[in-house]
């Protein structure tokens, strides 16, 4: 009985596998390649949130020569509309001096969208007038470019029209729309991609790392944090 109850000794632990210095070096290099990218493969500037969160479309000569506009579309369907970098008004001496949302029978700046269902949103066509931008000698009608519900206009432009001269692709955006999916599919093929527009005009904005947030456009009752952040430099 004493022999049967004797404690069984555990086998000695297996010594850890030893790797040669050459193998250690190879593993370290593989890990470094996965974690730390080659500097030569990095873009000159980090991608902006516009590049990350939006698909960028452009329309050239919309209804009139030189009337170039952009439509930045978020995956949730929101479309941000504004003046493209080659818009004729931005080339005028002195730039844009005033923005007027009173077009025809409707003043877009008086629109008050409320509630989760976006009551009072104006339903506009792609060629509907959105606003007028004025220079010292001319005025230009800016169009909606998309068919859909107008959720927000950038009323900062009324008091700060110079935002169009300095940051038309950022703080100087003009409006936010929510097209129906079917309407978007009908129109999107008419637009140019970012690369196509850049090749056509030879210029586009240069993204860096500054940021700002669009407020007010909150479709489907999403939290404010879920609204697309419209960022660029």
GROMACS .gro file of C-alpha atoms in nm:
model
  233
    1UNK     CA    1   0.000   0.000   0.000
    2UNK     CA    2   0.283   0.237   0.086
    3UNK     CA    3   0.432   0.183  -0.255
    4UNK     CA    4   0.095   0.251  -0.426
    5UNK     CA    5   0.047   0.581  -0.240
    6UNK     CA    6   0.392   0.709  -0.318
    7UNK     CA    7   0.397   1.049  -0.490
    8UNK     CA    8   0.461   1.032  -0.862
    9UNK     CA    9   0.724   1.279  -0.961
   10UNK     CA   10   0.640   1.513  -1.250
   11UNK     CA   11   0.868   1.493  -1.552
   12UNK     CA   12   1.122   1.773  -1.579
   13UNK     CA   13   1.006   2.076  -1.786
   14UNK     CA   14   1.092   2.080  -2.151
   15UNK     CA   15   1.360   2.340  -2.216
   16UNK     CA   16   1.251   2.624  -2.450
   17UNK     CA   17   1.343   2.594  -2.811
   18UNK     CA   18   1.648   2.791  -2.893
   19UNK     CA   19   1.648   2.995  -3.210
   20UNK     CA   20   1.959   3.097  -3.385
   21UNK     CA   21   2.045   3.469  -3.402
   22UNK     CA   22   1.987   3.452  -3.777
   23UNK     CA   23   1.632   3.321  -3.728
   24UNK     CA   24   1.562   3.585  -3.460
   25UNK     CA   25   1.676   3.855  -3.700
   26UNK     CA   26   1.454   3.721  -3.981
   27UNK     CA   27   1.149   3.715  -3.752
   28UNK     CA   28   1.218   4.070  -3.635
   29UNK     CA   29   1.242   4.192  -3.994
   30UNK     CA   30   0.913   4.023  -4.087
   31UNK     CA   31   0.739   4.180  -3.788
   32UNK     CA   32   0.886   4.521  -3.865
   33UNK     CA   33   0.766   4.499  -4.225
   34UNK     CA   34   0.412   4.430  -4.105
   35UNK     CA   35   0.403   4.698  -3.836
   36UNK     CA   36   0.624   4.974  -3.975
   37UNK     CA   37   0.562   5.054  -4.344
   38UNK     CA   38   0.839   5.161  -4.573
   39UNK     CA   39   0.856   5.541  -4.575
   40UNK     CA   40   0.883   5.532  -4.950
   41UNK     CA   41   0.541   5.369  -4.974
   42UNK     CA   42   0.367   5.638  -4.768
   43UNK     CA   43   0.176   5.926  -4.933
   44UNK     CA   44   0.328   6.275  -4.893
   45UNK     CA   45   0.030   6.371  -4.673
   46UNK     CA   46  -0.200   6.156  -4.460
   47UNK     CA   47  -0.544   6.104  -4.618
   48UNK     CA   48  -0.803   6.358  -4.509
   49UNK     CA   49  -1.139   6.251  -4.370
   50UNK     CA   50  -1.295   6.356  -4.701
   51UNK     CA   51  -1.083   6.092  -4.873
   52UNK     CA   52  -1.151   5.842  -4.596
   53UNK     CA   53  -1.524   5.896  -4.542
   54UNK     CA   54  -1.654   6.030  -4.873
   55UNK     CA   55  -1.654   5.933  -5.238
   56UNK     CA   56  -1.566   6.248  -5.430
   57UNK     CA   57  -1.753   6.335  -5.749
   58UNK     CA   58  -1.732   6.640  -5.971
   59UNK     CA   59  -1.942   6.795  -6.243
   60UNK     CA   60  -1.777   7.025  -6.497
   61UNK     CA   61  -1.953   7.304  -6.687
   62UNK     CA   62  -2.288   7.229  -6.524
   63UNK     CA   63  -2.544   7.407  -6.747
   64UNK     CA   64  -2.287   7.682  -6.814
   65UNK     CA   65  -1.917   7.693  -6.902
   66UNK     CA   66  -1.692   7.712  -6.598
   67UNK     CA   67  -1.966   7.618  -6.351
   68UNK     CA   68  -1.778   7.334  -6.185
   69UNK     CA   69  -1.914   7.182  -5.864
   70UNK     CA   70  -1.837   6.892  -5.638
   71UNK     CA   71  -2.061   6.631  -5.475
   72UNK     CA   72  -1.905   6.442  -5.185
   73UNK     CA   73  -2.110   6.135  -5.096
   74UNK     CA   74  -2.097   5.958  -4.761
   75UNK     CA   75  -2.180   5.583  -4.733
   76UNK     CA   76  -2.501   5.673  -4.546
   77UNK     CA   77  -2.624   5.855  -4.857
   78UNK     CA   78  -2.563   6.215  -4.754
   79UNK     CA   79  -2.426   6.438  -5.030
   80UNK     CA   80  -2.226   6.754  -4.963
   81UNK     CA   81  -2.241   7.004  -5.250
   82UNK     CA   82  -2.007   7.294  -5.314
   83UNK     CA   83  -1.794   7.484  -5.563
   84UNK     CA   84  -1.511   7.292  -5.727
   85UNK     CA   85  -1.166   7.446  -5.733
   86UNK     CA   86  -1.193   7.549  -6.100
   87UNK     CA   87  -1.533   7.722  -6.068
   88UNK     CA   88  -1.535   8.039  -6.273
   89UNK     CA   89  -1.638   8.258  -5.977
   90UNK     CA   90  -1.325   8.162  -5.785
   91UNK     CA   91  -1.111   8.292  -6.071
   92UNK     CA   92  -1.266   8.641  -6.073
   93UNK     CA   93  -1.053   8.928  -5.945
   94UNK     CA   94  -1.128   8.977  -5.577
   95UNK     CA   95  -1.304   8.643  -5.557
   96UNK     CA   96  -1.653   8.589  -5.420
   97UNK     CA   97  -1.788   8.879  -5.215
   98UNK     CA   98  -2.145   8.770  -5.135
   99UNK     CA   99  -2.371   8.465  -5.123
  100UNK     CA  100  -2.748   8.494  -5.168
  101UNK     CA  101  -2.975   8.200  -5.091
  102UNK     CA  102  -3.284   8.391  -5.204
  103UNK     CA  103  -3.344   8.237  -5.545
  104UNK     CA  104  -3.671   8.299  -5.726
  105UNK     CA  105  -3.971   8.223  -5.507
  106UNK     CA  106  -3.772   8.054  -5.233
  107UNK     CA  107  -3.516   8.171  -4.979
  108UNK     CA  108  -3.314   7.862  -4.895
  109UNK     CA  109  -3.174   8.028  -4.582
  110UNK     CA  110  -3.521   8.038  -4.424
  111UNK     CA  111  -3.560   7.662  -4.445
  112UNK     CA  112  -3.599   7.501  -4.102
  113UNK     CA  113  -3.574   7.122  -4.112
  114UNK     CA  114  -3.699   6.953  -3.794
  115UNK     CA  115  -3.735   6.607  -3.644
  116UNK     CA  116  -3.611   6.265  -3.739
  117UNK     CA  117  -3.824   6.271  -4.053
  118UNK     CA  118  -3.668   6.601  -4.161
  119UNK     CA  119  -3.995   6.786  -4.188
  120UNK     CA  120  -3.998   7.096  -4.408
  121UNK     CA  121  -3.702   6.974  -4.614
  122UNK     CA  122  -3.721   7.111  -4.966
  123UNK     CA  123  -3.726   6.848  -5.241
  124UNK     CA  124  -3.522   6.980  -5.531
  125UNK     CA  125  -3.409   6.873  -5.877
  126UNK     CA  126  -3.050   6.850  -5.991
  127UNK     CA  127  -3.078   7.170  -6.195
  128UNK     CA  128  -3.267   7.365  -5.927
  129UNK     CA  129  -3.103   7.691  -5.819
  130UNK     CA  130  -2.938   7.655  -5.480
  131UNK     CA  131  -2.792   8.002  -5.433
  132UNK     CA  132  -2.615   8.285  -5.612
  133UNK     CA  133  -2.251   8.369  -5.555
  134UNK     CA  134  -2.149   8.724  -5.638
  135UNK     CA  135  -1.820   8.883  -5.731
  136UNK     CA  136  -1.747   9.251  -5.776
  137UNK     CA  137  -1.872   9.239  -6.135
  138UNK     CA  138  -2.080   8.923  -6.184
  139UNK     CA  139  -2.315   8.677  -6.018
  140UNK     CA  140  -2.333   8.303  -6.077
  141UNK     CA  141  -2.613   8.059  -6.002
  142UNK     CA  142  -2.506   7.750  -5.809
  143UNK     CA  143  -2.714   7.440  -5.880
  144UNK     CA  144  -2.812   7.146  -5.660
  145UNK     CA  145  -2.644   6.888  -5.887
  146UNK     CA  146  -2.844   6.608  -5.720
  147UNK     CA  147  -3.215   6.533  -5.692
  148UNK     CA  148  -3.313   6.497  -5.328
  149UNK     CA  149  -3.409   6.656  -4.998
  150UNK     CA  150  -3.221   6.970  -4.900
  151UNK     CA  151  -3.131   6.913  -4.534
  152UNK     CA  152  -2.903   7.205  -4.464
  153UNK     CA  153  -2.751   7.514  -4.620
  154UNK     CA  154  -2.428   7.660  -4.489
  155UNK     CA  155  -2.562   7.988  -4.352
  156UNK     CA  156  -2.211   8.090  -4.245
  157UNK     CA  157  -2.156   8.188  -4.606
  158UNK     CA  158  -2.405   8.474  -4.572
  159UNK     CA  159  -2.181   8.657  -4.327
  160UNK     CA  160  -1.855   8.495  -4.433
  161UNK     CA  161  -1.858   8.462  -4.813
  162UNK     CA  162  -1.479   8.460  -4.813
  163UNK     CA  163  -1.496   8.098  -4.694
  164UNK     CA  164  -1.561   8.013  -5.058
  165UNK     CA  165  -1.236   8.179  -5.160
  166UNK     CA  166  -1.025   8.017  -4.891
  167UNK     CA  167  -1.187   7.680  -4.823
  168UNK     CA  168  -1.465   7.602  -5.068
  169UNK     CA  169  -1.409   7.230  -5.015
  170UNK     CA  170  -1.428   7.254  -4.637
  171UNK     CA  171  -1.593   7.525  -4.426
  172UNK     CA  172  -1.714   7.678  -4.752
  173UNK     CA  173  -1.939   7.387  -4.849
  174UNK     CA  174  -2.279   7.512  -4.969
  175UNK     CA  175  -2.541   7.252  -4.880
  176UNK     CA  176  -2.619   6.898  -4.770
  177UNK     CA  177  -2.868   6.675  -4.953
  178UNK     CA  178  -3.019   6.332  -4.904
  179UNK     CA  179  -3.107   6.179  -5.242
  180UNK     CA  180  -3.318   5.867  -5.268
  181UNK     CA  181  -3.102   5.565  -5.361
  182UNK     CA  182  -3.280   5.522  -5.695
  183UNK     CA  183  -3.230   5.889  -5.784
  184UNK     CA  184  -2.864   5.871  -5.692
  185UNK     CA  185  -2.806   5.571  -5.918
  186UNK     CA  186  -2.958   5.764  -6.209
  187UNK     CA  187  -2.731   6.065  -6.166
  188UNK     CA  188  -2.395   5.940  -6.038
  189UNK     CA  189  -2.270   5.815  -6.375
  190UNK     CA  190  -2.289   6.172  -6.506
  191UNK     CA  191  -2.026   6.283  -6.256
  192UNK     CA  192  -1.648   6.275  -6.288
  193UNK     CA  193  -1.428   6.096  -6.040
  194UNK     CA  194  -1.164   6.289  -5.848
  195UNK     CA  195  -0.889   6.164  -6.080
  196UNK     CA  196  -1.089   6.238  -6.395
  197UNK     CA  197  -1.163   6.590  -6.278
  198UNK     CA  198  -0.801   6.646  -6.182
  199UNK     CA  199  -0.691   6.531  -6.528
  200UNK     CA  200  -0.952   6.754  -6.691
  201UNK     CA  201  -0.875   7.074  -6.501
  202UNK     CA  202  -0.524   7.003  -6.383
  203UNK     CA  203  -0.602   7.110  -6.029
  204UNK     CA  204  -0.769   6.987  -5.713
  205UNK     CA  205  -0.742   7.068  -5.345
  206UNK     CA  206  -0.447   6.930  -5.154
  207UNK     CA  207  -0.556   6.734  -4.846
  208UNK     CA  208  -0.375   6.780  -4.517
  209UNK     CA  209  -0.490   6.724  -4.163
  210UNK     CA  210  -0.720   7.007  -4.051
  211UNK     CA  211  -1.083   6.930  -3.970
  212UNK     CA  212  -1.432   7.056  -3.913
  213UNK     CA  213  -1.772   6.902  -3.852
  214UNK     CA  214  -2.096   6.950  -4.038
  215UNK     CA  215  -2.378   7.006  -3.793
  216UNK     CA  216  -2.750   6.979  -3.838
  217UNK     CA  217  -2.752   6.707  -4.101
  218UNK     CA  218  -2.862   6.412  -3.893
  219UNK     CA  219  -3.051   6.164  -4.113
  220UNK     CA  220  -3.258   5.878  -3.980
  221UNK     CA  221  -3.238   6.012  -3.625
  222UNK     CA  222  -2.869   5.926  -3.585
  223UNK     CA  223  -2.668   6.068  -3.301
  224UNK     CA  224  -2.464   6.377  -3.379
  225UNK     CA  225  -2.146   6.166  -3.347
  226UNK     CA  226  -2.274   5.942  -3.627
  227UNK     CA  227  -2.311   6.228  -3.873
  228UNK     CA  228  -2.031   6.222  -4.130
  229UNK     CA  229  -1.736   6.438  -4.036
  230UNK     CA  230  -1.639   6.648  -4.331
  231UNK     CA  231  -1.267   6.701  -4.301
  232UNK     CA  232  -0.985   6.830  -4.514
  233UNK     CA  233  -0.742   7.115  -4.513
   0.00000   0.00000   0.00000
